[in-house]
Coordinates of N, CA, C and O in Angstrom, one line a residue:
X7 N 0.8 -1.2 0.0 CA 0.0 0.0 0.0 C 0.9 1.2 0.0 O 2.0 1.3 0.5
X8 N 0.2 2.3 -0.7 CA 1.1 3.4 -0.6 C -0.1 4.3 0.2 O -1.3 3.8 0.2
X9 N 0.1 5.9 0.9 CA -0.7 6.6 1.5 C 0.1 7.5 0.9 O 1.3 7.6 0.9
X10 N -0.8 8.4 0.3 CA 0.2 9.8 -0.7 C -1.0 10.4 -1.1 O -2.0 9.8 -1.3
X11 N -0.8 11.8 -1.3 CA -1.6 12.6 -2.0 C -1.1 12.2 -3.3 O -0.2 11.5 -3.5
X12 N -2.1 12.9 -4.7 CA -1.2 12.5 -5.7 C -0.4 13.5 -6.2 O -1.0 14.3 -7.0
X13 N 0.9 13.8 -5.9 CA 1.4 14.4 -6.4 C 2.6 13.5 -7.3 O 2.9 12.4 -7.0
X14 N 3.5 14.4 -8.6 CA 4.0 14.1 -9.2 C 5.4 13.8 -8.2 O 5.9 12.8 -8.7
X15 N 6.1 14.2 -6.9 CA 6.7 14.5 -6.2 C 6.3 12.8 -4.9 O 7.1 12.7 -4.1
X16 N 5.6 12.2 -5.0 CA 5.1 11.5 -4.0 C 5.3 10.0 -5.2 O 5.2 8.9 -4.7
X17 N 5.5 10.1 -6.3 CA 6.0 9.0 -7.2 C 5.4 7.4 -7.6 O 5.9 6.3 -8.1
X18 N 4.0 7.9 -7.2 CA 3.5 6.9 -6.9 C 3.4 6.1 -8.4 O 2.7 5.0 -8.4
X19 N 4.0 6.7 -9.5 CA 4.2 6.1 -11.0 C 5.1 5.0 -10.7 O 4.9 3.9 -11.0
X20 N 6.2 5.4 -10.0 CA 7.5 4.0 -9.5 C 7.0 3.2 -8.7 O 7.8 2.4 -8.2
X21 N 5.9 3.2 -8.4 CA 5.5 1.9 -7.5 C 4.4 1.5 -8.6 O 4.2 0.3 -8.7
X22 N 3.9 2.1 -9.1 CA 2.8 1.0 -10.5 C 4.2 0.2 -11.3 O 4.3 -1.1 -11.2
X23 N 5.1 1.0 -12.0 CA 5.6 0.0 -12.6 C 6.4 -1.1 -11.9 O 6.7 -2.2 -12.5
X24 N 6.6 -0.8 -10.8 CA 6.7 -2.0 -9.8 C 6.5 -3.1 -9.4 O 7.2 -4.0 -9.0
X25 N 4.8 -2.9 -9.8 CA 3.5 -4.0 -9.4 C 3.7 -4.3 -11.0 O 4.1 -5.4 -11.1
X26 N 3.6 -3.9 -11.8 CA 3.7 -4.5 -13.5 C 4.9 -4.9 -13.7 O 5.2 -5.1 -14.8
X27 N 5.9 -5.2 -12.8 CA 7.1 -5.6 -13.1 C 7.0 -7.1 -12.5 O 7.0 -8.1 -13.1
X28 N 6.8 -6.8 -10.9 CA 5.9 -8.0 -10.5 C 5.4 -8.9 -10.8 O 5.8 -10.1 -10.8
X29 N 3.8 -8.2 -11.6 CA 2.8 -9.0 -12.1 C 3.1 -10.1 -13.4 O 2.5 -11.1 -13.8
X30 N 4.7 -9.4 -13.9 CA 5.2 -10.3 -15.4 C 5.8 -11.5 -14.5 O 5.4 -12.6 -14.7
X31 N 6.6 -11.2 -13.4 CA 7.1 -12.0 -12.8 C 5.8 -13.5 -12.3 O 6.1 -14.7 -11.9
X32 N 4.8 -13.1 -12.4 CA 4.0 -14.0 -11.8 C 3.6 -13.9 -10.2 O 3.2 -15.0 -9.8
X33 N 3.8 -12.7 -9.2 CA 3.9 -12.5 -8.1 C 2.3 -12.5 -8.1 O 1.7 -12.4 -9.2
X34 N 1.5 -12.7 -7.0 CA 0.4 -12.4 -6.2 C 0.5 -10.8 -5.6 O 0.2 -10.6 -4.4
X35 N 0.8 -10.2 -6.1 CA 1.1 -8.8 -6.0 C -0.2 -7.6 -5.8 O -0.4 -7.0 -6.8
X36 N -0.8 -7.3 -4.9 CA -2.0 -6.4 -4.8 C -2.0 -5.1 -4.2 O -2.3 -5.1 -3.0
X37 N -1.8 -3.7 -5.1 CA -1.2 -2.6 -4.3 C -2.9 -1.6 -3.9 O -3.9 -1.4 -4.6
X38 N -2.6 -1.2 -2.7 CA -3.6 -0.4 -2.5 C -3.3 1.1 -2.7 O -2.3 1.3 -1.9
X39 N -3.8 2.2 -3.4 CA -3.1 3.5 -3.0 C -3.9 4.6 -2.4 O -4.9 5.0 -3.1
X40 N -3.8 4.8 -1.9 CA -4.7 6.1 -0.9 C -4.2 7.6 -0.8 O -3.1 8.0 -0.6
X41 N -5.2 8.2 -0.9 CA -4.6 9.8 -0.5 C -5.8 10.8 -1.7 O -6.5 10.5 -2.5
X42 N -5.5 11.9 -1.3 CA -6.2 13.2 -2.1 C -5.7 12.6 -3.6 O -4.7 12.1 -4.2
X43 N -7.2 13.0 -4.1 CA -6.6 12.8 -5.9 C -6.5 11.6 -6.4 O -6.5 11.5 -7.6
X44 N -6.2 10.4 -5.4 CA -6.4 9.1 -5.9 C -7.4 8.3 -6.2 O -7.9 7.6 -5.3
X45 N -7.9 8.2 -7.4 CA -9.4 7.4 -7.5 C -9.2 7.4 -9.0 O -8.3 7.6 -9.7
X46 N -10.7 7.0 -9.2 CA -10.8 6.1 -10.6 C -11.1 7.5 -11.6 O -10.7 7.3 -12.8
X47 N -11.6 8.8 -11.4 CA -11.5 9.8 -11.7 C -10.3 10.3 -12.3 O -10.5 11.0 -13.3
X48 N -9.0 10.2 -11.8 CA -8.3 10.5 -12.2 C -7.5 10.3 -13.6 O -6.6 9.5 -13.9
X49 N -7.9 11.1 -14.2 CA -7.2 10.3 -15.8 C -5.8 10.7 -15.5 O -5.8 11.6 -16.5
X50 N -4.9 10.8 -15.1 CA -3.4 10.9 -15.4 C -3.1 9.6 -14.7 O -2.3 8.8 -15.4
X51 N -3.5 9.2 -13.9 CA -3.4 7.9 -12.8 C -4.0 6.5 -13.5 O -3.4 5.4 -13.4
X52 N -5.2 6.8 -14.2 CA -5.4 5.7 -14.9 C -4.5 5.6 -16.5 O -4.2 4.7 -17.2
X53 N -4.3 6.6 -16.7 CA -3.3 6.3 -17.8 C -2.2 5.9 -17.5 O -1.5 5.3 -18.4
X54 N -1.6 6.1 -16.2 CA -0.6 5.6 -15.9 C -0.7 4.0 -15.3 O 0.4 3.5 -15.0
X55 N -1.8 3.3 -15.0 CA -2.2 1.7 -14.7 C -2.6 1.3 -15.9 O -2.5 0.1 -16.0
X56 N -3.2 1.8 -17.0 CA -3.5 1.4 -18.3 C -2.4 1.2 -19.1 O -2.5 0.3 -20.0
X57 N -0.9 2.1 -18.9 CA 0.2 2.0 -19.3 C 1.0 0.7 -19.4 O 1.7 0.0 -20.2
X58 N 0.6 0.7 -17.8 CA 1.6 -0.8 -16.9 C 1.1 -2.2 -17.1 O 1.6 -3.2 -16.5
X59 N -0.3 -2.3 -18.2 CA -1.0 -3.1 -18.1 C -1.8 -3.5 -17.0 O -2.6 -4.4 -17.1
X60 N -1.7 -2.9 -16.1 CA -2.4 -2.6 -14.7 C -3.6 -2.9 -14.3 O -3.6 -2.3 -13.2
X61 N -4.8 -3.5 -14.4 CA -6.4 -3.6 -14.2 C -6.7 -3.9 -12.7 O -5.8 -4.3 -12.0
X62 N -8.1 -3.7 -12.4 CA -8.7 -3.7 -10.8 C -8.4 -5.0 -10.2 O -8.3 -5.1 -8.9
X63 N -8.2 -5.8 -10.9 CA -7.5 -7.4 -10.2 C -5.8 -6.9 -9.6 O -5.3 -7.6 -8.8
X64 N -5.1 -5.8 -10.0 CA -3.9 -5.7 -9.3 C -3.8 -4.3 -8.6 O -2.7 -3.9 -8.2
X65 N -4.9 -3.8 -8.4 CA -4.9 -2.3 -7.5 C -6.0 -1.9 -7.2 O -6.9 -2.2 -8.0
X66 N -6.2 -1.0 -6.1 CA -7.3 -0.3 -5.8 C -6.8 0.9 -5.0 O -6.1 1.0 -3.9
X67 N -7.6 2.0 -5.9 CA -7.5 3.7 -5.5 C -8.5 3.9 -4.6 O -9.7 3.6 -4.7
X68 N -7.8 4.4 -3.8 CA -9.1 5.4 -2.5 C -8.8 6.8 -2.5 O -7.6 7.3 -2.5
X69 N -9.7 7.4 -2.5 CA -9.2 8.9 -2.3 C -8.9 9.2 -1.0 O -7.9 9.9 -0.9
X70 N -9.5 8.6 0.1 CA -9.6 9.3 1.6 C -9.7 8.1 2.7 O -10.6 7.3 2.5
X71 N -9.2 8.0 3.3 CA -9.7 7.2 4.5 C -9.6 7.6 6.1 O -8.5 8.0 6.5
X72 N -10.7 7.6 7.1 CA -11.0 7.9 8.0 C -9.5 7.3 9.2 O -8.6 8.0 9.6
X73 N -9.6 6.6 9.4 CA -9.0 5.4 10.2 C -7.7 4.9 9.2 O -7.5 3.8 8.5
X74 N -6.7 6.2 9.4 CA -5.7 5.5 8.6 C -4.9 4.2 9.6 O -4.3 3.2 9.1
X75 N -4.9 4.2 11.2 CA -4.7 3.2 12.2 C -5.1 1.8 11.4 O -4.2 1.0 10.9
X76 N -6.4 1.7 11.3 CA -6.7 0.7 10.7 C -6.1 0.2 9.7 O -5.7 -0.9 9.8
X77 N -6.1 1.1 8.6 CA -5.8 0.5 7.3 C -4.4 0.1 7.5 O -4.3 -1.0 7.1
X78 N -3.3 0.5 8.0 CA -2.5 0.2 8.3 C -1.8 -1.4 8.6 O -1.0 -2.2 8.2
X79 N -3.3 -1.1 10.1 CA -3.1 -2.8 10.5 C -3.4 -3.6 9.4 O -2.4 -4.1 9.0
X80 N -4.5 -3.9 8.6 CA -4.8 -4.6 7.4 C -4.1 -4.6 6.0 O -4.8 -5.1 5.0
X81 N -2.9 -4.1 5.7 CA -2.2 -4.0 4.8 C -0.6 -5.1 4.9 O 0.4 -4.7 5.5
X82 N -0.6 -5.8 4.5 CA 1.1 -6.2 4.5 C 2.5 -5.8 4.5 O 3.4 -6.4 5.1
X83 N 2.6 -4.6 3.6 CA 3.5 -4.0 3.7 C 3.3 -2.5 3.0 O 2.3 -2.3 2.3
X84 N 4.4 -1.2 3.3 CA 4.1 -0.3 3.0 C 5.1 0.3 2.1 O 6.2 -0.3 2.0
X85 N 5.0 1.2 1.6 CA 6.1 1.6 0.3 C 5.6 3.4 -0.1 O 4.6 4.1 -0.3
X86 N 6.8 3.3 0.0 CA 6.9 5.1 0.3 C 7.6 5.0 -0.9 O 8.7 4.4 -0.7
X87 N 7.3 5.6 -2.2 CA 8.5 5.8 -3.3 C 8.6 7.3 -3.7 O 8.4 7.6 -4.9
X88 N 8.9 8.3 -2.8 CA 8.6 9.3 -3.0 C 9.9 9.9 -3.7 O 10.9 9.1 -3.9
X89 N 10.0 10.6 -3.8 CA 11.4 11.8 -4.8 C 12.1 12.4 -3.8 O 13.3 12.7 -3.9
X90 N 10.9 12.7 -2.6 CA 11.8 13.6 -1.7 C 10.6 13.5 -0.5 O 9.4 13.5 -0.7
X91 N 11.2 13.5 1.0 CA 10.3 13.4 1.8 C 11.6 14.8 2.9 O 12.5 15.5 2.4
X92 N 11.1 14.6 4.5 CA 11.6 15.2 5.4 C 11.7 13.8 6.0 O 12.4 12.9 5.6
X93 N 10.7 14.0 7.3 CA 10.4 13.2 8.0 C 9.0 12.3 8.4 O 8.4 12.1 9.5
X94 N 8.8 11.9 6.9 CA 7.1 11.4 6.7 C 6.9 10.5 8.0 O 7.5 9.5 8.2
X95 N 5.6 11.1 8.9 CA 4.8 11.1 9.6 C 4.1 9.3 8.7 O 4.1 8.3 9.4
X96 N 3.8 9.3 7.5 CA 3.4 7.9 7.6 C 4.1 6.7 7.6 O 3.7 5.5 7.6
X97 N 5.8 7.1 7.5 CA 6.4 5.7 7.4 C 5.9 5.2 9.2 O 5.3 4.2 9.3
X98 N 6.2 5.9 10.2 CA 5.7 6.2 12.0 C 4.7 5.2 12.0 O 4.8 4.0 12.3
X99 N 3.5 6.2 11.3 CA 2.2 5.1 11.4 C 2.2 4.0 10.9 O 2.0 3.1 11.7
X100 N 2.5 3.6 9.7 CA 2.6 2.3 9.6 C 3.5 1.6 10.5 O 3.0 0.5 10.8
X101 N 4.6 1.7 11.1 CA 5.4 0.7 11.9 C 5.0 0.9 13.3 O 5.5 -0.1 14.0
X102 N 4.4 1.6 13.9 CA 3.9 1.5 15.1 C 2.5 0.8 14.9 O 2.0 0.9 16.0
X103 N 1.4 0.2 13.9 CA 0.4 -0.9 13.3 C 1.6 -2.0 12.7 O 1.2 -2.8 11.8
X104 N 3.3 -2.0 13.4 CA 3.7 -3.3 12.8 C 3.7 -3.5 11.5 O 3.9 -4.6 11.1
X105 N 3.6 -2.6 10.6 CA 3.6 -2.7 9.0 C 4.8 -2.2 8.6 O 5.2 -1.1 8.5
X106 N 5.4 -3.7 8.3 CA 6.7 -3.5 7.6 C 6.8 -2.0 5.8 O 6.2 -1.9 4.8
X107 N 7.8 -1.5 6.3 CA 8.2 -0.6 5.3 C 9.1 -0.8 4.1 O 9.9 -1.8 4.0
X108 N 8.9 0.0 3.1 CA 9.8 0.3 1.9 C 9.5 1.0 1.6 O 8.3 1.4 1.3
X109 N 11.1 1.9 1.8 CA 10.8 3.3 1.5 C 12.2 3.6 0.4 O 13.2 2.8 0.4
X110 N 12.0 5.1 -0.5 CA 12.7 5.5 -1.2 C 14.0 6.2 0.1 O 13.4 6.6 1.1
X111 N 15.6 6.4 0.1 CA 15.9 6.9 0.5 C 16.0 8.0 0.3 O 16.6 8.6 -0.5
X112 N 15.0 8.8 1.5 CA 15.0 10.4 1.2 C 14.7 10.8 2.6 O 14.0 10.3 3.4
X113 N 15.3 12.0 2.7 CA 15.2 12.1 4.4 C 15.5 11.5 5.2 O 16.5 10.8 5.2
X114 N 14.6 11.6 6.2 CA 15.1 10.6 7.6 C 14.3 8.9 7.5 O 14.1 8.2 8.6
X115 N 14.0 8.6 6.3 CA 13.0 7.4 6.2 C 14.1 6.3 6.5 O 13.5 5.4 7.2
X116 N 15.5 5.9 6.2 CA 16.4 5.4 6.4 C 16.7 5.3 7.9 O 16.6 4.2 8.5
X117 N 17.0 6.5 8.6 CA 16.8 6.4 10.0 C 15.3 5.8 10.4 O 15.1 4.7 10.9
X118 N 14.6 6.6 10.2 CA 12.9 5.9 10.7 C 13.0 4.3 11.1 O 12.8 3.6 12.1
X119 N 13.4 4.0 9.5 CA 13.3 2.4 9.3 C 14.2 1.7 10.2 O 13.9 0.8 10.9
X120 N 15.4 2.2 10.1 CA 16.5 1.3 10.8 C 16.6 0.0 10.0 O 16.5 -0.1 8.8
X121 N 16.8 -1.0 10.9 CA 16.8 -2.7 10.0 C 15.8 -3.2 10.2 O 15.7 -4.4 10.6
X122 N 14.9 -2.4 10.0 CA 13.2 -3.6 10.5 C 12.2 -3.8 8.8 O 11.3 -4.6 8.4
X123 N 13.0 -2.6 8.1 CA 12.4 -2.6 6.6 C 13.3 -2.8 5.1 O 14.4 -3.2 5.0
X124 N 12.8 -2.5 4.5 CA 14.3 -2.3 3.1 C 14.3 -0.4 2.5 O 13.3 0.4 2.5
X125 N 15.0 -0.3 2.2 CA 15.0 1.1 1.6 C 16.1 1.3 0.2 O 17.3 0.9 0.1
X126 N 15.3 2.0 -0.6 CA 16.1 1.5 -2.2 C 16.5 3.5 -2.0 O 16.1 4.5 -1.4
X127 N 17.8 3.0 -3.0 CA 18.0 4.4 -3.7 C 16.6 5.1 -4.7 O 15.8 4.4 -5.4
X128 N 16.6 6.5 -4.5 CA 15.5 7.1 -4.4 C 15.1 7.0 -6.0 O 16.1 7.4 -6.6
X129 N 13.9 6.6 -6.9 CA 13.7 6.4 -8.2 C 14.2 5.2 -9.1 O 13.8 5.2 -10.2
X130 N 15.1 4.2 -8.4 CA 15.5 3.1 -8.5 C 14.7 2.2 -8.8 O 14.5 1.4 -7.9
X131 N 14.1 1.9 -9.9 CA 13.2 0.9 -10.2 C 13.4 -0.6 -9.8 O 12.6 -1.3 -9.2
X132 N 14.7 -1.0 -10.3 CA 15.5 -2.1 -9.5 C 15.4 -2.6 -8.5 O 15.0 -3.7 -8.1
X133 N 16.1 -1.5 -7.9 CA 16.0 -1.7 -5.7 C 14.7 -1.4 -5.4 O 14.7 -1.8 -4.3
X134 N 13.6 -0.9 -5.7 CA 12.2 -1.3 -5.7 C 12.2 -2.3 -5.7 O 12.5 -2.8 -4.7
X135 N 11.9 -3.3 -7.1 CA 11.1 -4.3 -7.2 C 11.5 -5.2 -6.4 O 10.8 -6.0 -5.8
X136 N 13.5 -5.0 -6.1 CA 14.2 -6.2 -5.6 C 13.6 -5.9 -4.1 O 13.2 -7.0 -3.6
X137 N 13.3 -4.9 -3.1 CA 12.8 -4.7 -2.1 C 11.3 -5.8 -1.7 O 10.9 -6.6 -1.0
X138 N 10.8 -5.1 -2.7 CA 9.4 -5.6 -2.4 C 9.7 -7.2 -2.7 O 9.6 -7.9 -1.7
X139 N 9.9 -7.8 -3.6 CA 10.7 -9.3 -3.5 C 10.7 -9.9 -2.5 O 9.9 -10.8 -2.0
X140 N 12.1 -9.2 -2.0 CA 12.7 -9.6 -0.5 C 11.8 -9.5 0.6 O 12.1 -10.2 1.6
X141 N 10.5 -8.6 0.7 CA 9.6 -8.5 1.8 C 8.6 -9.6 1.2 O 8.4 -10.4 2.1
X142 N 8.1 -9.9 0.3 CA 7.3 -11.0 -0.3 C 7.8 -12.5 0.0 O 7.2 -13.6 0.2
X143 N 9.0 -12.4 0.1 CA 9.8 -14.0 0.3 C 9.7 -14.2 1.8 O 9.6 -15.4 2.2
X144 N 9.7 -13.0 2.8 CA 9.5 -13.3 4.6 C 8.7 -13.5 4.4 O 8.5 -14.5 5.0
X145 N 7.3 -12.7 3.6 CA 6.2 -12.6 4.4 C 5.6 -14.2 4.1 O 4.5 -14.5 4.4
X146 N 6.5 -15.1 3.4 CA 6.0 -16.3 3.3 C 6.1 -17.3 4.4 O 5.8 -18.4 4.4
X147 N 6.7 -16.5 5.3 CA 7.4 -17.4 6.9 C 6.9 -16.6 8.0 O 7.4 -15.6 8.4
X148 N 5.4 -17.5 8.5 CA 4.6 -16.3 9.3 C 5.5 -16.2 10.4 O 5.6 -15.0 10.7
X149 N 6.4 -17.0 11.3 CA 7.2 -16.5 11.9 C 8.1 -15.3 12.1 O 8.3 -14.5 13.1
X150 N 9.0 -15.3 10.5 CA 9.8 -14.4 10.3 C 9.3 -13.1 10.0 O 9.9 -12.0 9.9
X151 N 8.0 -13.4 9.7 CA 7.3 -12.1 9.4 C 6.2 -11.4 10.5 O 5.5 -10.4 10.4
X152 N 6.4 -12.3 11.4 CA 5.8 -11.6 12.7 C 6.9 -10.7 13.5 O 6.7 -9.8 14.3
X153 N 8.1 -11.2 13.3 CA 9.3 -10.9 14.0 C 9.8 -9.7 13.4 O 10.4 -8.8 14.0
X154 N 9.5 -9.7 12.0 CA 9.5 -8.5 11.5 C 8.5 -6.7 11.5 O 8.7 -5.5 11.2
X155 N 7.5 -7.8 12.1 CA 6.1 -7.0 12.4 C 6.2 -6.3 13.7 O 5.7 -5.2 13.9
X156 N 7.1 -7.0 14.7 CA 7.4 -6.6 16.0 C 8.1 -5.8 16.0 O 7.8 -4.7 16.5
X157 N 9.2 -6.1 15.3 CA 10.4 -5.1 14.8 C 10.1 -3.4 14.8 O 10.7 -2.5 15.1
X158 N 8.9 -3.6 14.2 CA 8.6 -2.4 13.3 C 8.0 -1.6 14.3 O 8.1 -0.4 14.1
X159 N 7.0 -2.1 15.8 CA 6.4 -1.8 16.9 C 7.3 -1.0 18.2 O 7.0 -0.2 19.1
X160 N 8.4 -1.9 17.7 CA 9.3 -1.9 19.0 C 10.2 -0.6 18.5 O 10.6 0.3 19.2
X161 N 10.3 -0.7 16.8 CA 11.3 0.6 17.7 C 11.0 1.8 16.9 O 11.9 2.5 16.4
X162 N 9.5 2.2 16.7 CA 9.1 3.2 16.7 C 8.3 3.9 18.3 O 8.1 5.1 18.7
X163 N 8.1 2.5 19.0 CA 7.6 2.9 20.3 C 9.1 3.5 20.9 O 9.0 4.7 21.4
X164 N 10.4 2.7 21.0 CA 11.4 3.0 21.6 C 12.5 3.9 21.2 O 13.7 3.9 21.7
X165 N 11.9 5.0 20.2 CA 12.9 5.7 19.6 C 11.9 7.3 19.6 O 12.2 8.4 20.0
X166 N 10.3 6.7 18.7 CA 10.1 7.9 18.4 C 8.7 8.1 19.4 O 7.6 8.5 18.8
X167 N 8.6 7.8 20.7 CA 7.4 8.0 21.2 C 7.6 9.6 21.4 O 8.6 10.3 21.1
X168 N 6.1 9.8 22.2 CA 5.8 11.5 22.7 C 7.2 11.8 23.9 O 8.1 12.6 23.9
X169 N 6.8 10.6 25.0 CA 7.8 10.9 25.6 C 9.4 11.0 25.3 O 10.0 12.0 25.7
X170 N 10.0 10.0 24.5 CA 11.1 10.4 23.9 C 11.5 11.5 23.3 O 12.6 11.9 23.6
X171 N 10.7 12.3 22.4 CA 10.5 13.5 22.2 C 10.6 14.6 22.8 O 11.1 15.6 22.2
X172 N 9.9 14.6 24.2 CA 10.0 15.7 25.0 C 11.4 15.3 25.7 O 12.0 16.3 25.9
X173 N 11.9 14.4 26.1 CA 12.8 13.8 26.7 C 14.0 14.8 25.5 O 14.8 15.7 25.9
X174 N 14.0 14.6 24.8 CA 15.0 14.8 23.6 C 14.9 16.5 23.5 O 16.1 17.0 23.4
X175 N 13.8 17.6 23.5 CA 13.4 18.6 23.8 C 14.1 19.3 25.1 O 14.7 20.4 25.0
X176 N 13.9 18.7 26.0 CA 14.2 19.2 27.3 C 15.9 19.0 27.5 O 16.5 19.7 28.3
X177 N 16.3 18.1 26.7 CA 17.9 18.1 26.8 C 18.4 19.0 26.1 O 19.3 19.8 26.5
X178 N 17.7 19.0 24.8 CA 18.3 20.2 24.2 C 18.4 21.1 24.6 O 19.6 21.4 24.8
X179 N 17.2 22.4 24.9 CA 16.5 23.6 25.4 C 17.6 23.7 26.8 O 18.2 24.8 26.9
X180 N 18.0 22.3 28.1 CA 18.4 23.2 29.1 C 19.9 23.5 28.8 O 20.5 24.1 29.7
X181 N 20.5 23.3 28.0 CA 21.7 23.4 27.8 C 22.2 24.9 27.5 O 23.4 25.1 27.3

């Protein structure tokens, strides 16, 4: 699943040809994408799934979701292919819902992730698909992929909670 508005900047074109890269492969491959501007409405987006050979058996657009908590939990894995981020707030949510990541290296998404996810050079079609792969091959070992699910719990609780934060605030500031 990707959660992005649609912008040209959020790349969500490198993650279709992704799933069509996939899909030749013969993968069970099913992307969800969510955010402003994503739906069936969109003619730049469907020309770009019409491109990839793409059809509703390998994706589904939402514009909006209430309960992104939720969607989170019900998703397998998450993939941020953006061009350029800071400190995306949704790689956070997803790994505190235990949802393993793939993200583009940009920003602090590399730190975020630490070794609990994969992260490709940024627009890398390659280290995309090879990522998503490599999370498709665990998630075939529910153990290893629970362990990875934990992974993803543990150390956004132990790194980026509120309290950590203010902790991290108050060191700074009394100095």
């Amino acid at each position: 699943a990707n959660v992005a508005r649609w912008d040209i900047h959020k790349n969500q074109q490198l993650l279709l040809e992704a799933i069509s890269k996939l899909k030749k492969k013969e993968l069970n491959i099913f992307c969800l994408l969510v955010g402003s501007n994503i739906n069936y409405h969109n003619k730049e987006l469907i020309k770009i799934t019409d491109g990839f050979n793409l059809n509703k058996e390998n994706f589904l657009l939402l514009d909006h979701v209430y309960d992104i908590n939720y969607l989170m939990q019900e998703i397998d894995l998450f993939v941020l292919s953006s061009l350029g981020e800071g400190m995306p707030n949704v790689i956070g949510e997803a790994m505190i819902n235990g949802t393993p990541c793939v993200s583009s290296d940009v920003g602090d998404c590399s730190y975020v992730i630490g070794n609990t996810g994969w992260v490709f050079e940024s627009n890398n079609i390659e280290q995309l698909t090879h990522s998503i792969v490599s999370a498709y091959k665990i998630r075939n070992d529910k153990k290893e992929w629970q362990n990875k699910k934990n992974d993803c719990f543990i150390r956004i609780s132990n790194n980026f909670s509120i309290k950590k934060m203010i902790d991290a605030y108050e060191i700074l500031w009394s100095k």
